[in-house]
mmCIF file of C-alpha atoms in Angstrom:
data_model
loop_
_atom_site.group_PDB
_atom_site.id
_atom_site.type_symbol
_atom_site.label_atom_id
_atom_site.label_comp_id
_atom_site.label_asym_id
_atom_site.label_seq_id
_atom_site.Cartn_x
_atom_site.Cartn_y
_atom_site.Cartn_z
ATOM 1 C CA MET A 1 4.527 -24.285 -8.049
ATOM 2 C CA ALA A 2 0.726 -24.397 -7.906
ATOM 3 C CA SER A 3 -1.170 -23.187 -10.946
ATOM 4 C CA PHE A 4 -1.467 -19.464 -11.467
ATOM 5 C CA THR A 5 -3.486 -17.433 -13.950
ATOM 6 C CA LEU A 6 -2.878 -13.701 -14.232
ATOM 7 C CA ASP A 7 -6.001 -11.543 -14.120
ATOM 8 C CA GLU A 8 -6.918 -10.424 -17.637
ATOM 9 C CA ARG A 9 -7.133 -6.728 -16.806
ATOM 10 C CA LEU A 10 -3.717 -6.721 -15.120
ATOM 11 C CA GLU A 11 -2.314 -8.505 -18.170
ATOM 12 C CA ASN A 12 -3.808 -5.971 -20.582
ATOM 13 C CA ASP A 13 -2.753 -2.880 -18.605
ATOM 14 C CA SER A 14 0.866 -3.875 -17.957
ATOM 15 C CA ILE A 15 4.000 -5.328 -19.535
ATOM 16 C CA ALA A 16 5.930 -8.355 -18.191
ATOM 17 C CA MET A 17 9.335 -7.418 -16.732
ATOM 18 C CA ALA A 18 10.587 -10.317 -14.619
ATOM 19 C CA SER A 19 9.563 -13.282 -12.511
ATOM 20 C CA LEU A 20 10.936 -13.372 -8.949
ATOM 21 C CA GLY A 21 10.615 -16.204 -6.415
ATOM 22 C CA LEU A 22 7.006 -15.351 -5.646
ATOM 23 C CA CYS A 23 5.892 -12.457 -7.819
ATOM 24 C CA GLN A 24 5.578 -11.477 -11.426
ATOM 25 C CA VAL A 25 6.950 -7.968 -11.824
ATOM 26 C CA ARG A 26 5.185 -5.912 -14.492
ATOM 27 C CA LEU A 27 5.438 -2.326 -15.753
ATOM 28 C CA MET A 28 2.101 -0.496 -15.781
ATOM 29 C CA ASN A 29 1.651 0.715 -19.326
ATOM 30 C CA ASP A 30 1.161 4.322 -18.267
ATOM 31 C CA ALA A 31 3.906 6.750 -19.191
ATOM 32 C CA ARG A 32 2.732 9.372 -16.677
ATOM 33 C CA TRP A 33 4.530 7.673 -13.779
ATOM 34 C CA PRO A 34 7.169 4.924 -13.550
ATOM 35 C CA TRP A 35 4.866 2.345 -11.981
ATOM 36 C CA ILE A 36 5.373 -1.339 -11.423
ATOM 37 C CA ILE A 37 3.100 -4.010 -10.024
ATOM 38 C CA LEU A 38 4.024 -7.205 -8.194
ATOM 39 C CA VAL A 39 1.613 -10.097 -8.496
ATOM 40 C CA PRO A 40 2.153 -13.093 -6.179
ATOM 41 C CA GLN A 41 1.869 -16.162 -8.408
ATOM 42 C CA ARG A 42 -0.771 -17.853 -6.258
ATOM 43 C CA ASP A 43 -4.360 -18.396 -7.318
ATOM 44 C CA GLY A 44 -7.267 -17.259 -5.166
ATOM 45 C CA MET A 45 -5.439 -14.606 -3.104
ATOM 46 C CA SER A 46 -7.153 -11.292 -2.526
ATOM 47 C CA GLU A 47 -5.835 -9.897 0.771
ATOM 48 C CA LEU A 48 -2.265 -9.798 2.113
ATOM 49 C CA HIS A 49 -3.331 -12.018 5.023
ATOM 50 C CA ASP A 50 -4.612 -14.676 2.581
ATOM 51 C CA LEU A 51 -0.966 -15.516 1.805
ATOM 52 C CA SER A 52 0.939 -18.032 3.932
ATOM 53 C CA PRO A 53 3.420 -16.484 6.394
ATOM 54 C CA LEU A 54 6.339 -17.537 4.146
ATOM 55 C CA ASP A 55 4.711 -15.958 1.099
ATOM 56 C CA GLN A 56 4.001 -12.772 3.085
ATOM 57 C CA THR A 57 7.669 -12.568 3.955
ATOM 58 C CA MET A 58 8.753 -13.188 0.361
ATOM 59 C CA LEU A 59 6.307 -10.579 -0.902
ATOM 60 C CA THR A 60 7.760 -8.017 1.483
ATOM 61 C CA PHE A 61 11.339 -8.692 0.422
ATOM 62 C CA GLU A 62 10.451 -8.617 -3.269
ATOM 63 C CA LEU A 63 8.479 -5.411 -2.684
ATOM 64 C CA GLY A 64 11.449 -3.820 -0.918
ATOM 65 C CA MET A 65 13.892 -4.942 -3.628
ATOM 66 C CA ALA A 66 11.693 -3.840 -6.502
ATOM 67 C CA GLY A 67 10.918 -0.528 -4.804
ATOM 68 C CA LYS A 68 14.581 0.218 -4.203
ATOM 69 C CA ALA A 69 15.388 -0.638 -7.837
ATOM 70 C CA LEU A 70 12.600 1.647 -9.052
ATOM 71 C CA LYS A 71 13.788 4.491 -6.824
ATOM 72 C CA ASP A 72 17.448 4.009 -7.828
ATOM 73 C CA ALA A 73 16.591 3.822 -11.532
ATOM 74 C CA THR A 74 14.327 6.877 -11.566
ATOM 75 C CA GLY A 75 15.800 9.060 -8.813
ATOM 76 C CA CYS A 76 12.243 9.738 -7.635
ATOM 77 C CA LEU A 77 11.458 11.652 -4.456
ATOM 78 C CA LYS A 78 9.121 9.086 -2.875
ATOM 79 C CA LEU A 79 7.656 5.670 -3.534
ATOM 80 C CA ASN A 80 3.954 5.046 -3.161
ATOM 81 C CA ILE A 81 3.056 1.453 -2.311
ATOM 82 C CA GLY A 82 -0.479 0.166 -2.386
ATOM 83 C CA ALA A 83 -2.688 -2.911 -2.510
ATOM 84 C CA LEU A 84 -6.245 -1.799 -3.231
ATOM 85 C CA GLY A 85 -8.093 -4.359 -5.327
ATOM 86 C CA ASN A 86 -11.350 -2.418 -5.527
ATOM 87 C CA HIS A 87 -11.502 -3.121 -9.271
ATOM 88 C CA VAL A 88 -9.295 -6.238 -9.655
ATOM 89 C CA ARG A 89 -9.552 -8.709 -6.779
ATOM 90 C CA GLN A 90 -6.436 -10.744 -7.602
ATOM 91 C CA LEU A 91 -3.841 -9.671 -5.004
ATOM 92 C CA HIS A 92 -1.346 -7.260 -6.554
ATOM 93 C CA MET A 93 0.885 -4.548 -5.109
ATOM 94 C CA HIS A 94 1.541 -1.235 -6.795
ATOM 95 C CA VAL A 95 4.891 0.554 -6.484
ATOM 96 C CA ILE A 96 4.914 4.004 -8.045
ATOM 97 C CA ALA A 97 7.732 6.531 -8.401
ATOM 98 C CA ARG A 98 6.440 9.947 -7.331
ATOM 99 C CA ASN A 99 7.840 13.463 -7.701
ATOM 100 C CA GLU A 100 6.596 16.908 -6.730
ATOM 101 C CA GLY A 101 4.601 18.345 -9.606
ATOM 102 C CA ASP A 102 3.738 15.013 -11.252
ATOM 103 C CA GLU A 103 0.212 14.713 -12.659
ATOM 104 C CA ALA A 104 -1.405 13.628 -9.377
ATOM 105 C CA TRP A 105 0.963 15.122 -6.765
ATOM 106 C CA PRO A 106 0.445 15.092 -3.790
ATOM 107 C CA GLY A 107 -2.614 12.863 -4.211
ATOM 108 C CA PRO A 108 -2.588 9.176 -5.104
ATOM 109 C CA VAL A 109 -2.366 8.139 -8.782
ATOM 110 C CA TRP A 110 -5.179 5.580 -8.805
ATOM 111 C CA GLY A 111 -8.198 6.689 -10.816
ATOM 112 C CA VAL A 112 -6.567 9.924 -11.998
ATOM 113 C CA GLY A 113 -7.143 10.931 -15.641
ATOM 114 C CA THR A 114 -6.483 8.570 -18.526
ATOM 115 C CA ARG A 115 -3.740 6.001 -18.937
ATOM 116 C CA THR A 116 -1.093 7.094 -21.461
ATOM 117 C CA PRO A 117 0.509 4.018 -23.070
ATOM 118 C CA TYR A 118 4.274 4.048 -23.559
ATOM 119 C CA ASP A 119 6.072 4.353 -26.818
ATOM 120 C CA LYS A 120 7.480 0.801 -27.158
ATOM 121 C CA GLU A 121 11.103 1.901 -27.126
ATOM 122 C CA ASP A 122 10.565 4.032 -24.005
ATOM 123 C CA ALA A 123 9.004 1.082 -22.152
ATOM 124 C CA ARG A 124 11.881 -1.193 -23.172
ATOM 125 C CA SER A 125 14.471 1.327 -22.018
ATOM 126 C CA LEU A 126 12.744 1.982 -18.642
ATOM 127 C CA ILE A 127 12.369 -1.752 -18.002
ATOM 128 C CA ALA A 128 16.077 -2.282 -18.754
ATOM 129 C CA SER A 129 17.107 0.515 -16.386
ATOM 130 C CA ILE A 130 14.973 -0.868 -13.536
ATOM 131 C CA LEU A 131 16.117 -4.465 -14.067
ATOM 132 C CA ALA A 132 19.745 -3.260 -14.033
ATOM 133 C CA LYS A 133 19.184 -2.084 -10.430
ATOM 134 C CA LEU A 134 17.253 -5.175 -9.315
ATOM 135 C CA MET B 1 14.376 0.005 21.622
ATOM 136 C CA ALA B 2 15.938 3.015 19.876
ATOM 137 C CA SER B 3 14.262 6.384 20.374
ATOM 138 C CA PHE B 4 11.123 7.069 18.408
ATOM 139 C CA THR B 5 9.094 10.229 17.951
ATOM 140 C CA LEU B 6 5.716 10.057 16.263
ATOM 141 C CA ASP B 7 5.151 12.607 13.511
ATOM 142 C CA GLU B 8 2.990 15.458 14.809
ATOM 143 C CA ARG B 9 0.451 15.293 12.001
ATOM 144 C CA LEU B 10 -0.037 11.539 12.427
ATOM 145 C CA GLU B 11 -0.492 12.117 16.143
ATOM 146 C CA ASN B 12 -3.104 14.839 15.616
ATOM 147 C CA ASP B 13 -5.096 12.948 12.974
ATOM 148 C CA SER B 14 -5.326 9.594 14.753
ATOM 149 C CA ILE B 15 -6.010 7.905 18.099
ATOM 150 C CA ALA B 16 -3.666 5.421 19.820
ATOM 151 C CA MET B 17 -5.003 1.848 19.850
ATOM 152 C CA ALA B 18 -2.149 -0.515 20.662
ATOM 153 C CA SER B 19 1.588 -1.033 20.498
ATOM 154 C CA LEU B 20 2.772 -4.233 18.796
ATOM 155 C CA GLY B 21 6.329 -5.556 18.584
ATOM 156 C CA LEU B 22 7.316 -3.038 15.928
ATOM 157 C CA CYS B 23 4.391 -0.751 15.196
ATOM 158 C CA GLN B 24 2.073 1.645 16.916
ATOM 159 C CA VAL B 25 -1.467 0.904 15.755
ATOM 160 C CA ARG B 26 -3.696 3.981 15.560
ATOM 161 C CA LEU B 27 -7.254 4.668 14.441
ATOM 162 C CA MET B 28 -7.542 7.463 11.883
ATOM 163 C CA ASN B 29 -9.961 9.953 13.363
ATOM 164 C CA ASP B 30 -12.229 9.877 10.318
ATOM 165 C CA ALA B 31 -15.627 8.281 10.772
ATOM 166 C CA ARG B 32 -16.189 7.902 7.018
ATOM 167 C CA TRP B 33 -14.152 4.661 6.877
ATOM 168 C CA PRO B 34 -12.793 2.278 9.524
ATOM 169 C CA TRP B 35 -9.135 3.140 8.915
ATOM 170 C CA ILE B 36 -6.080 2.243 10.927
ATOM 171 C CA ILE B 37 -2.440 3.165 10.502
ATOM 172 C CA LEU B 38 0.632 1.206 11.546
ATOM 173 C CA VAL B 39 3.741 3.224 12.335
ATOM 174 C CA PRO B 40 7.019 1.301 12.774
ATOM 175 C CA GLN B 41 8.606 2.699 15.931
ATOM 176 C CA ARG B 42 11.918 3.519 14.272
ATOM 177 C CA ASP B 43 13.204 7.029 13.665
ATOM 178 C CA GLY B 44 14.334 8.193 10.224
ATOM 179 C CA MET B 45 12.455 5.604 8.134
ATOM 180 C CA SER B 46 10.653 6.802 5.043
ATOM 181 C CA GLU B 47 10.520 3.869 2.598
ATOM 182 C CA LEU B 48 9.751 0.196 3.259
ATOM 183 C CA HIS B 49 13.261 -0.724 2.109
ATOM 184 C CA ASP B 50 14.782 1.641 4.714
ATOM 185 C CA LEU B 51 13.765 -0.912 7.383
ATOM 186 C CA SER B 52 16.075 -3.800 8.283
ATOM 187 C CA PRO B 53 15.029 -7.181 6.830
ATOM 188 C CA LEU B 54 13.783 -8.288 10.276
ATOM 189 C CA ASP B 55 11.710 -5.129 10.681
ATOM 190 C CA GLN B 56 10.300 -5.572 7.165
ATOM 191 C CA THR B 57 9.174 -9.060 8.135
ATOM 192 C CA MET B 58 7.657 -7.858 11.400
ATOM 193 C CA LEU B 59 5.858 -5.032 9.637
ATOM 194 C CA THR B 60 4.328 -7.487 7.189
ATOM 195 C CA PHE B 61 3.073 -9.813 9.925
ATOM 196 C CA GLU B 62 1.662 -6.944 11.961
ATOM 197 C CA LEU B 63 0.046 -5.528 8.815
ATOM 198 C CA GLY B 64 -1.531 -8.903 8.024
ATOM 199 C CA MET B 65 -2.742 -9.372 11.618
ATOM 200 C CA ALA B 66 -4.141 -5.868 11.921
ATOM 201 C CA GLY B 67 -5.761 -6.077 8.493
ATOM 202 C CA LYS B 68 -7.442 -9.383 9.315
ATOM 203 C CA ALA B 69 -8.692 -7.955 12.630
ATOM 204 C CA LEU B 70 -10.083 -4.888 10.861
ATOM 205 C CA LYS B 71 -11.816 -7.035 8.246
ATOM 206 C CA ASP B 72 -13.223 -9.438 10.857
ATOM 207 C CA ALA B 73 -14.440 -6.589 13.080
ATOM 208 C CA THR B 74 -16.106 -4.600 10.296
ATOM 209 C CA GLY B 75 -17.159 -7.311 7.835
ATOM 210 C CA CYS B 76 -15.867 -5.084 5.034
ATOM 211 C CA LEU B 77 -15.695 -6.208 1.411
ATOM 212 C CA LYS B 78 -12.030 -5.356 0.778
ATOM 213 C CA LEU B 79 -9.026 -3.915 2.547
ATOM 214 C CA ASN B 80 -6.988 -1.155 0.988
ATOM 215 C CA ILE B 81 -3.361 -1.072 2.101
ATOM 216 C CA GLY B 82 -1.038 1.790 1.296
ATOM 217 C CA ALA B 83 2.212 3.517 2.173
ATOM 218 C CA LEU B 84 2.286 6.867 0.408
ATOM 219 C CA GLY B 85 4.094 9.484 2.457
ATOM 220 C CA ASN B 86 3.631 12.331 -0.004
ATOM 221 C CA HIS B 87 2.552 14.595 2.863
ATOM 222 C CA VAL B 88 4.092 12.907 5.930
ATOM 223 C CA ARG B 89 7.495 11.335 5.323
ATOM 224 C CA GLN B 90 7.640 9.199 8.463
ATOM 225 C CA LEU B 91 6.992 5.632 7.271
ATOM 226 C CA HIS B 92 3.410 4.602 8.030
ATOM 227 C CA MET B 93 1.042 2.076 6.489
ATOM 228 C CA HIS B 94 -2.659 2.664 6.012
ATOM 229 C CA VAL B 95 -5.191 -0.167 6.270
ATOM 230 C CA ILE B 96 -8.704 0.875 5.319
ATOM 231 C CA ALA B 97 -11.970 -1.105 5.362
ATOM 232 C CA ARG B 98 -13.768 -0.540 2.076
ATOM 233 C CA ASN B 99 -17.297 -1.308 0.908
ATOM 234 C CA GLU B 100 -19.205 -0.716 -2.321
ATOM 235 C CA GLY B 101 -20.937 2.641 -2.123
ATOM 236 C CA ASP B 102 -18.671 4.155 0.537
ATOM 237 C CA GLU B 103 -17.773 7.826 0.072
ATOM 238 C CA ALA B 104 -14.811 7.184 -2.251
ATOM 239 C CA TRP B 105 -15.683 3.800 -3.791
ATOM 240 C CA PRO B 106 -14.149 2.470 -6.018
ATOM 241 C CA GLY B 107 -11.403 5.110 -5.854
ATOM 242 C CA PRO B 108 -8.811 5.460 -3.084
ATOM 243 C CA VAL B 109 -9.712 7.365 0.091
ATOM 244 C CA TRP B 110 -6.631 9.562 0.348
ATOM 245 C CA GLY B 111 -7.324 13.220 -0.353
ATOM 246 C CA VAL B 112 -11.095 12.738 -0.672
ATOM 247 C CA GLY B 113 -13.336 15.354 0.935
ATOM 248 C CA THR B 114 -12.971 16.419 4.551
ATOM 249 C CA ARG B 115 -12.092 14.303 7.563
ATOM 250 C CA THR B 116 -15.091 13.679 9.844
ATOM 251 C CA PRO B 117 -13.921 13.195 13.445
ATOM 252 C CA TYR B 118 -15.554 10.422 15.470
ATOM 253 C CA ASP B 119 -17.929 10.873 18.306
ATOM 254 C CA LYS B 120 -15.727 9.781 21.241
ATOM 255 C CA GLU B 121 -17.935 6.855 22.215
ATOM 256 C CA ASP B 122 -18.049 5.572 18.625
ATOM 257 C CA ALA B 123 -14.261 5.644 18.397
ATOM 258 C CA ARG B 124 -13.915 3.812 21.709
ATOM 259 C CA SER B 125 -16.388 1.142 20.631
ATOM 260 C CA LEU B 126 -14.745 0.602 17.196
ATOM 261 C CA ILE B 127 -11.301 0.371 18.788
ATOM 262 C CA ALA B 128 -12.572 -2.216 21.269
ATOM 263 C CA SER B 129 -14.141 -4.323 18.508
ATOM 264 C CA ILE B 130 -10.932 -4.294 16.418
ATOM 265 C CA LEU B 131 -8.690 -5.074 19.400
ATOM 266 C CA ALA B 132 -10.978 -7.985 20.315
ATOM 267 C CA LYS B 133 -10.087 -9.578 16.959
ATOM 268 C CA LEU B 134 -6.363 -8.794 17.117
#
């Protein structure tokens, strides 16, 4: 595999969960919503269409798999998927478990309030429950 | 193709642009950002992983193609891609052209302020310029 360096901000804001064929899967360290990110392990990618067709296909499958695992593990009402990159240009996809009445409902979560880091044991337990469904 | 009915709110808020192999492509009728939506023409889909693997792949290619066309036509700094569905459950993907200093920058556009409908000629001209790149 070509070299890959994870963006420093993504690294600081999230916790490593797993490495799939293309993507690193990471838990956003924000206890307000079960929220994972998928980062294709390719340097210099910023938009979805920057990826090769094969990588686009792999990203989609990994996104679908990870999203289903997150929904199964949390029993959430709806997933929110997004690739914004207004702050961090390295291509990364958000998958967030949403429920009526959560802190940002029905709006998006990005930019809302202040990140609430997990208690370490809670993060470990959530990661285990998501990986069990993956 | 199986039957497909477009959600009424999506229909009212956007303007038909094109029909691709899987998706309807529509321009959001909001002049604040060049903003298209892709709606897979399949009934009963709400999450990405509800689609068949082939449809997931097609959606990704159409999303990449449409995103590249939108970026080429507008010269925007960054695309924002999202599938939220907190209001409208029918699966649809947003692709939005973003620039520093736009009305919501660097936050997401969803839920911000009030939709500003296009002047008809402006919408027609933007649609033509995006389709020319597709």
